[in-house]
Amino acid sequence: MELGSMVSAVRSQRVLLGDEIRPAVILIKDGKIHQIHSDISVDVPCEVLDVADSVVMPGIVDSHVHVNEPGRTSWEGFWTATRAAAAGGVTTIVDMPLNSIPPTTTLGNFHDKMQEATGKCFVDTAFWGGVIPGNQLELRPLMEAGVAGFKCFLIHSGVEEFPHVTDCDLHAAMQQLQGTGSVLLFHAERDVQQTAEEDGDPSQYSTFLQSRPDVMETEAIRTVTELCLEFQVRCHIVHLSSAEPLKLIQAARQAGAPLTVETTHHYLTLCAENIPAGATQFKCCPPIRGSANQEQLWSALKAGHIDMVVSDHSPCTPDLKKLERGDFTEAWGGISSLQFGLPLFWSSASKRGFQLSDVVRLLSQNTAQLSRLDNQKGCLAPGYDADLVIWDPERTFEIKEGGIHHKNKLTPYLGLSLQGVVCATLVRGQLVYREGCFCPEPLGKLLLIPPERSQK
């Protein structure tokens, strides 16, 4: 079966259907799952992609990806980002409104971004809009144009063209979003009175970590929970790194706040104690914290207090990481991992009693629901898009530079051995990736999400 071709049927001894793994044949018609047969000897009147005992499950929906096009294509771009996604079993990404130039904060800027993305995406791609000071009247037009929702920062974003918002800006934005069914995503850190030493050794990770204490997340999340309860607008906390605010989040949810929260693969995999001096490829904001905090994040995931896990793929050119000086205070904060989310998560989660059904819930279903794509993505059932990842969860591999498909290869995961090898990826029934090779032309679609008309 040729790369790029439309697959009509997939047969496997291990298909994840709901919470069960069982033999099945998946029939595909017009890019959708048409039927699922549990009798794998059923006579199918078409060519069948037989994957033996590889696991077949819904493709990953990564709702937190910085593609950086237009404007910063030396950092990444739609072509390289979505190829890397396909190689990692990610069938849908949702692009963040920054760090592209211009950011997705006006209708005109959104049209510019869609024009840049057209014809470059190997997987399906949706888009977040941005909330910045003074753009509240752009939010409704962006919703009408099809953004999945909006993202804002409560602290400096790292780029000048996407300034952070004040309480006044947030109230104006919330008023625009009320009753629309849209969602506001928060980078939840706030500047607080610094207590840490400001003159520590910048090559030591502990110096950087002390400059972004847990209280910065806690105070920001306190603001988010209050807004969420007051306006009853869907709110979402991106990349939670500290376990300390979890009690605040739980209390707000119990009080009726429509609030969700994600964490990332780097917070679940990497620990502050193991970051060498000068290893600025580990820098991100909020920061990677200690191992005790990490175990609390895993416990919260298991208890359902954290809803989903994403990559927060945020690459840059190697020079911006300041590796030659090893300066954590000056280096760009961001980690590249889009291609490796599934094996990163499974390598740790499988040792903690998580099942494959948990992987789908946390990496596909809940991320699709956040992005309002859950009527077409994240589920193996008739009527849904035939977005499939075919993989071997038992096989191991080592991350080597030659196998990385991101534009820039610098990542803290280089040399790491992981469990779970992606064999093939189908996007709406099309074979876009198989055993290290890609379809010759991009076959992904740009996903525009209609606003919810039923609400006033």
Tab-separated table of C-alpha atoms in Angstrom:
chain	number	residue	atom	x	y	z
A	1	MET	CA	0.000	0.000	0.000
A	2	GLU	CA	1.571	3.257	-1.168
A	3	LEU	CA	2.196	6.232	1.058
A	4	GLY	CA	-0.421	8.861	0.396
A	5	SER	CA	-3.016	6.316	-0.701
A	6	MET	CA	-6.493	6.034	0.828
A	7	VAL	CA	-6.764	2.948	3.035
A	8	SER	CA	-10.119	1.166	2.829
A	9	ALA	CA	-9.659	-1.272	5.713
A	10	VAL	CA	-7.263	-1.932	8.621
A	11	ARG	CA	-7.010	-5.303	10.365
A	12	SER	CA	-5.239	-5.907	13.671
A	13	GLN	CA	-5.241	-8.384	16.541
A	14	ARG	CA	-5.074	-5.393	18.907
A	15	VAL	CA	-7.560	-2.598	18.251
A	16	LEU	CA	-8.424	-0.314	21.159
A	17	LEU	CA	-12.219	-0.040	21.240
A	18	GLY	CA	-13.414	1.836	24.297
A	19	ASP	CA	-11.510	0.335	27.237
A	20	GLU	CA	-10.907	-3.006	25.519
A	21	ILE	CA	-8.193	-4.263	23.219
A	22	ARG	CA	-9.509	-6.863	20.797
A	23	PRO	CA	-9.142	-8.118	17.226
A	24	ALA	CA	-11.049	-6.027	14.698
A	25	VAL	CA	-11.309	-4.867	11.117
A	26	ILE	CA	-11.928	-1.147	10.648
A	27	LEU	CA	-13.673	-0.236	7.394
A	28	ILE	CA	-13.060	3.282	6.102
A	29	LYS	CA	-15.238	5.216	3.672
A	30	ASP	CA	-14.791	8.834	2.524
A	31	GLY	CA	-12.122	9.387	5.182
A	32	LYS	CA	-14.438	8.332	8.025
A	33	ILE	CA	-14.691	5.152	10.053
A	34	HIS	CA	-17.582	3.345	8.367
A	35	GLN	CA	-17.841	0.073	10.275
A	36	ILE	CA	-15.882	-1.915	12.844
A	37	HIS	CA	-16.066	-5.729	12.642
A	38	SER	CA	-14.962	-7.881	15.572
A	39	ASP	CA	-14.809	-10.921	13.277
A	40	ILE	CA	-11.423	-10.387	11.640
A	41	SER	CA	-12.042	-13.221	9.157
A	42	VAL	CA	-14.930	-11.237	7.673
A	43	ASP	CA	-14.778	-11.040	3.886
A	44	VAL	CA	-13.914	-7.448	2.990
A	45	PRO	CA	-14.370	-6.409	-0.669
A	46	CYS	CA	-11.252	-4.211	-0.723
A	47	GLU	CA	-7.531	-4.236	-0.034
A	48	VAL	CA	-6.819	-4.573	3.694
A	49	LEU	CA	-3.879	-3.049	5.562
A	50	ASP	CA	-3.050	-5.951	7.891
A	51	VAL	CA	-0.845	-4.775	10.753
A	52	ALA	CA	-0.750	-8.128	12.601
A	53	ASP	CA	-0.593	-7.448	16.357
A	54	SER	CA	0.409	-3.764	16.249
A	55	VAL	CA	-1.925	-1.658	18.374
A	56	VAL	CA	-4.437	0.460	16.461
A	57	MET	CA	-5.970	3.393	18.323
A	58	PRO	CA	-7.158	6.965	17.674
A	59	GLY	CA	-4.433	9.334	16.517
A	60	ILE	CA	-3.008	11.759	19.066
A	61	VAL	CA	-4.563	15.235	19.204
A	62	ASP	CA	-1.863	17.635	20.428
A	63	SER	CA	-3.649	20.824	21.404
A	64	HIS	CA	-0.522	22.783	22.381
A	65	VAL	CA	1.956	23.308	19.540
A	66	HIS	CA	3.970	26.407	18.579
A	67	VAL	CA	4.538	26.196	14.806
A	68	ASN	CA	5.929	29.774	14.562
A	69	GLU	CA	4.920	30.378	10.926
A	70	PRO	CA	4.767	33.022	9.511
A	71	GLY	CA	7.645	35.099	10.810
A	72	ARG	CA	9.869	32.688	12.725
A	73	THR	CA	10.231	29.856	10.242
A	74	SER	CA	13.876	29.378	11.226
A	75	TRP	CA	12.427	28.042	14.528
A	76	GLU	CA	9.889	25.688	12.960
A	77	GLY	CA	7.147	25.771	10.306
A	78	PHE	CA	4.038	23.888	9.198
A	79	TRP	CA	5.933	21.531	6.881
A	80	THR	CA	8.465	20.306	9.464
A	81	ALA	CA	6.152	20.459	12.490
A	82	THR	CA	3.413	18.394	10.868
A	83	ARG	CA	5.858	15.841	9.429
A	84	ALA	CA	7.258	15.380	12.940
A	85	ALA	CA	3.697	15.067	14.222
A	86	ALA	CA	2.884	12.357	11.666
A	87	ALA	CA	6.033	10.438	12.641
A	88	GLY	CA	4.827	10.529	16.254
A	89	GLY	CA	1.297	9.280	15.599
A	90	VAL	CA	-0.128	12.780	16.058
A	91	THR	CA	-2.966	13.221	13.552
A	92	THR	CA	-4.176	16.683	14.655
A	93	ILE	CA	-2.315	19.665	16.064
A	94	VAL	CA	-3.719	22.942	17.351
A	95	ASP	CA	-1.324	25.803	16.646
A	96	MET	CA	-0.733	28.448	19.307
A	97	PRO	CA	-1.243	32.150	18.422
A	98	LEU	CA	2.428	32.918	19.174
A	99	ASN	CA	5.404	32.838	18.351
A	100	SER	CA	4.465	33.581	14.761
A	101	ILE	CA	4.868	37.110	13.411
A	102	PRO	CA	2.218	38.407	13.292
A	103	PRO	CA	0.491	36.565	16.154
A	104	THR	CA	-3.075	35.278	15.687
A	105	THR	CA	-4.686	38.235	17.456
A	106	THR	CA	-6.688	39.815	14.607
A	107	LEU	CA	-8.823	38.464	11.791
A	108	GLY	CA	-6.308	39.718	9.242
A	109	ASN	CA	-3.431	37.988	11.032
A	110	PHE	CA	-5.446	34.749	11.145
A	111	HIS	CA	-6.002	34.914	7.396
A	112	ASP	CA	-2.243	35.462	6.920
A	113	LYS	CA	-1.491	32.383	9.006
A	114	MET	CA	-3.992	30.189	7.144
A	115	GLN	CA	-2.522	31.319	3.853
A	116	GLU	CA	0.957	30.323	5.063
A	117	ALA	CA	-0.289	26.938	6.312
A	118	THR	CA	-2.178	26.023	3.127
A	119	GLY	CA	-0.534	23.143	1.291
A	120	LYS	CA	2.118	22.564	3.986
A	121	CYS	CA	0.382	20.354	6.578
A	122	PHE	CA	0.929	16.589	6.735
A	123	VAL	CA	-1.663	16.266	9.528
A	124	ASP	CA	-4.876	18.152	10.271
A	125	THR	CA	-4.298	21.554	11.854
A	126	ALA	CA	-6.562	23.820	13.915
A	127	PHE	CA	-5.706	27.205	15.401
A	128	TRP	CA	-5.965	29.091	18.683
A	129	GLY	CA	-6.503	32.835	18.656
A	130	GLY	CA	-4.820	35.185	21.115
A	131	VAL	CA	-6.025	37.677	23.729
A	132	ILE	CA	-3.735	40.678	24.186
A	133	PRO	CA	-4.400	44.178	25.580
A	134	GLY	CA	-6.961	46.046	23.490
A	135	ASN	CA	-7.988	43.302	21.031
A	136	GLN	CA	-11.298	42.324	22.656
A	137	LEU	CA	-13.318	43.434	19.623
A	138	GLU	CA	-11.329	41.015	17.438
A	139	LEU	CA	-12.469	37.990	19.436
A	140	ARG	CA	-15.959	37.531	17.985
A	141	PRO	CA	-14.730	37.878	14.350
A	142	LEU	CA	-11.966	35.330	15.085
A	143	MET	CA	-14.578	32.959	16.538
A	144	GLU	CA	-16.734	33.367	13.430
A	145	ALA	CA	-13.662	32.639	11.288
A	146	GLY	CA	-13.092	29.309	13.055
A	147	VAL	CA	-10.462	29.535	15.789
A	148	ALA	CA	-10.775	26.820	18.448
A	149	GLY	CA	-10.585	29.342	21.299
A	150	PHE	CA	-8.107	31.829	22.735
A	151	LYS	CA	-4.840	31.978	24.687
A	152	CYS	CA	-3.508	34.710	26.953
A	153	PHE	CA	-0.510	35.282	29.215
A	154	LEU	CA	-0.585	36.573	32.785
A	155	ILE	CA	3.174	37.261	32.628
A	156	HIS	CA	5.594	38.406	29.907
A	157	SER	CA	5.240	35.965	27.004
A	158	GLY	CA	8.863	36.117	25.910
A	159	VAL	CA	8.010	37.945	22.654
A	160	GLU	CA	7.154	41.640	22.354
A	161	GLU	CA	4.332	41.213	19.826
A	162	PHE	CA	2.218	39.159	22.270
A	163	PRO	CA	1.993	41.267	25.462
A	164	HIS	CA	0.456	39.874	28.637
A	165	VAL	CA	-2.946	40.981	29.876
A	166	THR	CA	-4.097	42.933	32.923
A	167	ASP	CA	-7.202	42.223	35.007
A	168	CYS	CA	-8.978	44.944	33.027
A	169	ASP	CA	-8.108	43.230	29.713
A	170	LEU	CA	-9.331	39.914	31.099
A	171	HIS	CA	-12.699	41.339	32.112
A	172	ALA	CA	-13.150	42.839	28.629
A	173	ALA	CA	-12.245	39.519	26.983
A	174	MET	CA	-14.477	37.479	29.295
A	175	GLN	CA	-17.444	39.691	28.447
A	176	GLN	CA	-16.868	38.974	24.745
A	177	LEU	CA	-16.604	35.224	25.347
A	178	GLN	CA	-19.639	34.859	27.646
A	179	GLY	CA	-22.296	32.610	26.148
A	180	THR	CA	-20.246	31.677	23.078
A	181	GLY	CA	-19.050	28.222	24.169
A	182	SER	CA	-15.483	29.321	23.395
A	183	VAL	CA	-12.595	28.738	25.791
A	184	LEU	CA	-9.821	30.953	27.191
A	185	LEU	CA	-6.431	29.330	27.789
A	186	PHE	CA	-4.116	30.823	30.393
A	187	HIS	CA	-0.360	30.775	30.712
A	188	ALA	CA	-0.782	30.817	34.461
A	189	GLU	CA	2.241	32.471	36.057
A	190	ARG	CA	2.195	35.875	37.734
A	191	ASP	CA	5.029	38.071	38.896
A	192	VAL	CA	5.241	38.048	42.687
A	193	GLN	CA	7.578	39.686	45.163
A	194	GLN	CA	10.852	37.924	44.485
A	195	THR	CA	12.327	36.143	47.464
A	196	ALA	CA	14.957	34.125	45.602
A	197	GLU	CA	18.562	35.170	45.277
A	198	GLU	CA	18.917	37.256	42.110
A	199	ASP	CA	22.681	36.843	41.857
A	200	GLY	CA	23.012	33.047	41.718
A	201	ASP	CA	25.185	31.247	39.165
A	202	PRO	CA	23.224	31.488	35.850
A	203	SER	CA	24.692	28.179	34.644
A	204	GLN	CA	23.091	26.304	37.551
A	205	TYR	CA	19.536	25.138	36.907
A	206	SER	CA	18.637	25.805	40.553
A	207	THR	CA	19.202	29.539	39.974
A	208	PHE	CA	16.570	29.594	37.235
A	209	LEU	CA	14.188	27.362	39.189
A	210	GLN	CA	14.331	29.663	42.224
A	211	SER	CA	13.406	32.594	39.978
A	212	ARG	CA	10.072	30.896	39.003
A	213	PRO	CA	8.739	29.572	42.341
A	214	ASP	CA	5.481	27.600	42.698
A	215	VAL	CA	3.727	30.651	44.142
A	216	MET	CA	3.832	32.311	40.690
A	217	GLU	CA	1.594	29.545	39.354
A	218	THR	CA	-0.574	29.444	42.469
A	219	GLU	CA	-1.350	33.174	42.410
A	220	ALA	CA	-2.071	33.159	38.677
A	221	ILE	CA	-4.395	30.175	39.044
A	222	ARG	CA	-6.178	31.881	41.918
A	223	THR	CA	-7.014	34.691	39.463
A	224	VAL	CA	-8.151	32.206	36.803
A	225	THR	CA	-10.468	30.351	39.186
A	226	GLU	CA	-12.085	33.598	40.361
A	227	LEU	CA	-12.682	34.761	36.772
A	228	CYS	CA	-13.982	31.368	35.718
A	229	LEU	CA	-16.518	31.285	38.542
A	230	GLU	CA	-17.591	34.893	38.003
A	231	PHE	CA	-18.092	34.802	34.224
A	232	GLN	CA	-18.846	31.065	33.725
A	233	VAL	CA	-16.664	31.095	30.599
A	234	ARG	CA	-14.770	27.885	29.862
A	235	CYS	CA	-11.206	28.361	31.116
A	236	HIS	CA	-8.169	26.129	30.679
A	237	ILE	CA	-4.790	26.195	32.403
A	238	VAL	CA	-1.971	25.295	30.038
A	239	HIS	CA	1.229	23.477	31.018
A	240	LEU	CA	0.710	23.116	34.785
A	241	SER	CA	4.127	22.433	36.267
A	242	SER	CA	3.491	22.885	39.992
A	243	ALA	CA	1.309	20.498	41.976
A	244	GLU	CA	0.673	23.185	44.618
A	245	PRO	CA	-2.316	24.864	42.864
A	246	LEU	CA	-4.179	21.561	42.364
A	247	LYS	CA	-6.278	22.107	45.508
A	248	LEU	CA	-7.357	25.524	44.211
A	249	ILE	CA	-8.343	23.980	40.871
A	250	GLN	CA	-10.329	21.206	42.539
A	251	ALA	CA	-12.154	23.612	44.818
A	252	ALA	CA	-13.120	25.831	41.885
A	253	ARG	CA	-14.396	22.866	39.878
A	254	GLN	CA	-16.446	21.645	42.819
A	255	ALA	CA	-17.913	25.166	43.105
A	256	GLY	CA	-19.043	24.960	39.474
A	257	ALA	CA	-16.158	26.501	37.501
A	258	PRO	CA	-15.973	25.155	33.903
A	259	LEU	CA	-12.220	24.732	34.301
A	260	THR	CA	-9.798	22.230	32.758
A	261	VAL	CA	-6.049	21.779	33.136
A	262	GLU	CA	-3.207	20.170	31.205
A	263	THR	CA	0.336	19.206	31.975
A	264	THR	CA	3.136	18.349	29.568
A	265	HIS	CA	5.434	15.472	28.775
A	266	HIS	CA	8.480	17.333	30.076
A	267	TYR	CA	6.978	17.877	33.528
A	268	LEU	CA	6.110	14.180	33.732
A	269	THR	CA	9.472	12.930	32.394
A	270	LEU	CA	12.229	15.339	33.456
A	271	CYS	CA	13.298	16.322	36.995
A	272	ALA	CA	15.130	19.391	38.255
A	273	GLU	CA	17.579	17.239	40.228
A	274	ASN	CA	18.873	15.617	37.016
A	275	ILE	CA	19.462	18.755	34.916
A	276	PRO	CA	23.208	19.315	34.435
A	277	ALA	CA	24.871	22.710	34.751
A	278	GLY	CA	24.657	24.692	31.525
A	279	ALA	CA	22.126	22.312	29.914
A	280	THR	CA	19.821	25.079	28.709
A	281	GLN	CA	17.935	22.728	26.371
A	282	PHE	CA	15.979	21.846	29.555
A	283	LYS	CA	14.744	25.415	30.104
A	284	CYS	CA	11.034	26.109	29.786
A	285	CYS	CA	8.462	28.286	31.547
A	286	PRO	CA	7.005	27.401	33.963
A	287	PRO	CA	10.059	25.377	34.921
A	288	ILE	CA	10.680	21.666	35.297
A	289	ARG	CA	10.435	21.085	39.055
A	290	GLY	CA	11.617	18.409	41.478
A	291	SER	CA	10.880	14.680	41.534
A	292	ALA	CA	8.482	14.871	44.510
A	293	ASN	CA	6.401	17.453	42.624
A	294	GLN	CA	6.486	15.210	39.532
A	295	GLU	CA	5.033	12.278	41.468
A	296	GLN	CA	2.201	14.543	42.648
A	297	LEU	CA	1.444	15.407	39.010
A	298	TRP	CA	1.254	11.694	38.151
A	299	SER	CA	-1.079	11.105	41.117
A	300	ALA	CA	-3.295	13.984	39.977
A	301	LEU	CA	-3.432	12.518	36.467
A	302	LYS	CA	-4.481	9.148	37.848
A	303	ALA	CA	-7.140	10.764	40.054
A	304	GLY	CA	-8.577	12.757	37.140
A	305	HIS	CA	-7.531	16.112	38.597
A	306	ILE	CA	-5.395	16.847	35.497
A	307	ASP	CA	-7.396	16.380	32.306
A	308	MET	CA	-4.843	15.954	29.524
A	309	VAL	CA	-1.171	15.805	28.506
A	310	VAL	CA	0.312	17.815	25.608
A	311	SER	CA	3.724	18.557	24.139
A	312	ASP	CA	3.867	22.371	24.396
A	313	HIS	CA	6.277	21.974	21.482
A	314	SER	CA	8.167	25.290	21.562
A	315	PRO	CA	11.331	25.115	19.466
A	316	CYS	CA	13.868	27.786	18.578
A	317	THR	CA	17.188	28.022	16.750
A	318	PRO	CA	20.109	26.539	18.736
A	319	ASP	CA	21.827	29.908	19.232
A	320	LEU	CA	18.869	31.169	21.304
A	321	LYS	CA	19.525	28.441	23.854
A	322	LYS	CA	22.885	30.109	24.721
A	323	LEU	CA	24.557	26.710	25.047
A	324	GLU	CA	28.044	28.131	24.600
A	325	ARG	CA	27.596	30.105	27.841
A	326	GLY	CA	25.135	27.693	29.459
A	327	ASP	CA	23.193	30.672	30.792
A	328	PHE	CA	19.739	29.603	32.000
A	329	THR	CA	18.675	33.185	32.687
A	330	GLU	CA	19.319	34.341	29.092
A	331	ALA	CA	18.317	31.221	27.136
A	332	TRP	CA	15.009	30.896	25.287
A	333	GLY	CA	12.500	28.857	27.298
A	334	GLY	CA	10.901	26.075	25.310
A	335	ILE	CA	11.208	22.326	24.682
A	336	SER	CA	10.816	20.419	21.420
A	337	SER	CA	8.898	17.152	21.756
A	338	LEU	CA	6.009	17.053	19.260
A	339	GLN	CA	7.281	13.871	17.603
A	340	PHE	CA	7.851	11.983	20.843
A	341	GLY	CA	4.792	12.651	23.008
A	342	LEU	CA	3.263	9.188	22.723
A	343	PRO	CA	6.388	7.177	23.656
A	344	LEU	CA	7.424	9.740	26.284
A	345	PHE	CA	4.086	9.381	28.016
A	346	TRP	CA	3.810	5.603	27.630
A	347	SER	CA	7.374	4.936	28.833
A	348	SER	CA	6.507	6.402	32.239
A	349	ALA	CA	2.745	5.822	32.386
A	350	SER	CA	2.949	2.085	31.664
A	351	LYS	CA	5.178	1.659	34.732
A	352	ARG	CA	2.585	3.477	36.878
A	353	GLY	CA	-0.384	1.298	36.032
A	354	PHE	CA	-1.889	3.399	33.252
A	355	GLN	CA	-3.644	1.494	30.463
A	356	LEU	CA	-3.813	2.208	26.722
A	357	SER	CA	-7.351	3.514	27.241
A	358	ASP	CA	-5.853	6.150	29.578
A	359	VAL	CA	-3.446	7.187	26.819
A	360	VAL	CA	-6.360	7.797	24.447
A	361	ARG	CA	-8.329	9.686	27.085
A	362	LEU	CA	-5.446	11.964	28.081
A	363	LEU	CA	-3.716	12.467	24.705
A	364	SER	CA	-6.635	12.287	22.251
A	365	GLN	CA	-10.189	12.457	23.619
A	366	ASN	CA	-9.807	15.234	26.164
A	367	THR	CA	-7.553	17.364	23.952
A	368	ALA	CA	-10.089	17.008	21.114
A	369	GLN	CA	-12.857	18.047	23.497
A	370	LEU	CA	-10.901	21.120	24.649
A	371	SER	CA	-10.452	22.173	21.008
A	372	ARG	CA	-14.116	21.485	20.148
A	373	LEU	CA	-13.040	18.760	17.724
A	374	ASP	CA	-14.569	15.884	19.688
A	375	ASN	CA	-17.363	15.414	17.145
A	376	GLN	CA	-14.775	14.240	14.595
A	377	LYS	CA	-11.474	13.479	16.361
A	378	GLY	CA	-10.145	11.376	19.235
A	379	CYS	CA	-12.465	8.365	19.034
A	380	LEU	CA	-12.472	4.999	17.230
A	381	ALA	CA	-16.151	4.763	16.280
A	382	PRO	CA	-18.291	4.932	13.113
A	383	GLY	CA	-18.747	8.487	11.873
A	384	TYR	CA	-15.444	9.763	13.257
A	385	ASP	CA	-12.471	10.708	11.099
A	386	ALA	CA	-10.309	7.677	10.322
A	387	ASP	CA	-7.311	9.164	12.178
A	388	LEU	CA	-5.293	6.186	13.388
A	389	VAL	CA	-1.940	5.557	14.991
A	390	ILE	CA	-0.542	2.069	14.468
A	391	TRP	CA	2.220	1.361	16.962
A	392	ASP	CA	4.105	-1.182	19.012
A	393	PRO	CA	3.903	-0.245	22.706
A	394	GLU	CA	6.409	-2.957	23.695
A	395	ARG	CA	9.245	-2.026	21.333
A	396	THR	CA	11.975	0.372	22.482
A	397	PHE	CA	14.079	2.871	20.566
A	398	GLU	CA	16.664	5.567	21.236
A	399	ILE	CA	16.128	9.196	20.231
A	400	LYS	CA	18.936	10.035	17.816
A	401	GLU	CA	19.434	13.284	15.934
A	402	GLY	CA	19.038	11.613	12.530
A	403	GLY	CA	15.552	10.394	13.451
A	404	ILE	CA	14.229	13.778	14.592
A	405	HIS	CA	11.928	15.484	12.079
A	406	HIS	CA	11.562	18.851	13.844
A	407	LYS	CA	13.419	21.628	11.992
A	408	ASN	CA	15.824	22.132	14.904
A	409	LYS	CA	17.092	18.950	16.515
A	410	LEU	CA	18.058	20.337	19.929
A	411	THR	CA	15.999	18.584	22.592
A	412	PRO	CA	16.630	17.431	26.175
A	413	TYR	CA	15.487	13.945	25.112
A	414	LEU	CA	18.468	13.240	22.833
A	415	GLY	CA	19.931	9.832	23.698
A	416	LEU	CA	16.917	8.784	25.765
A	417	SER	CA	15.589	5.240	25.313
A	418	LEU	CA	11.802	5.141	25.087
A	419	GLN	CA	9.131	2.475	24.908
A	420	GLY	CA	6.601	2.607	22.076
A	421	VAL	CA	7.430	2.748	18.355
A	422	VAL	CA	5.031	4.375	15.888
A	423	CYS	CA	4.765	2.168	12.797
A	424	ALA	CA	2.207	4.069	10.703
A	425	THR	CA	-0.145	7.051	10.846
A	426	LEU	CA	-3.432	7.529	8.990
A	427	VAL	CA	-5.111	10.930	8.654
A	428	ARG	CA	-8.732	10.632	7.496
A	429	GLY	CA	-7.867	7.223	6.069
A	430	GLN	CA	-4.796	8.429	4.169
A	431	LEU	CA	-1.476	6.733	4.869
A	432	VAL	CA	0.712	9.738	5.695
A	433	TYR	CA	3.587	7.979	7.510
A	434	ARG	CA	4.987	4.463	7.603
A	435	GLU	CA	8.264	3.087	9.001
A	436	GLY	CA	10.271	6.314	8.670
A	437	CYS	CA	8.786	7.436	5.330
A	438	PHE	CA	6.203	10.117	4.558
A	439	CYS	CA	3.572	10.639	1.886
A	440	PRO	CA	5.087	12.684	-0.972
A	441	GLU	CA	2.669	15.624	-0.587
A	442	PRO	CA	1.007	17.117	2.509
A	443	LEU	CA	-2.520	15.706	2.944
A	444	GLY	CA	-3.599	17.482	6.132
A	445	LYS	CA	-6.574	19.836	6.259
A	446	LEU	CA	-6.937	23.191	7.986
A	447	LEU	CA	-9.702	22.771	10.557
A	448	LEU	CA	-12.046	25.707	11.075
A	449	ILE	CA	-14.352	25.247	14.033
A	450	PRO	CA	-17.806	26.815	13.708
A	451	PRO	CA	-19.015	28.890	16.671
A	452	GLU	CA	-21.761	27.410	18.826
A	453	ARG	CA	-24.935	28.981	17.446
A	454	SER	CA	-27.263	27.516	20.067
A	455	GLN	CA	-26.014	29.715	22.900
A	456	LYS	CA	-26.887	33.374	23.352
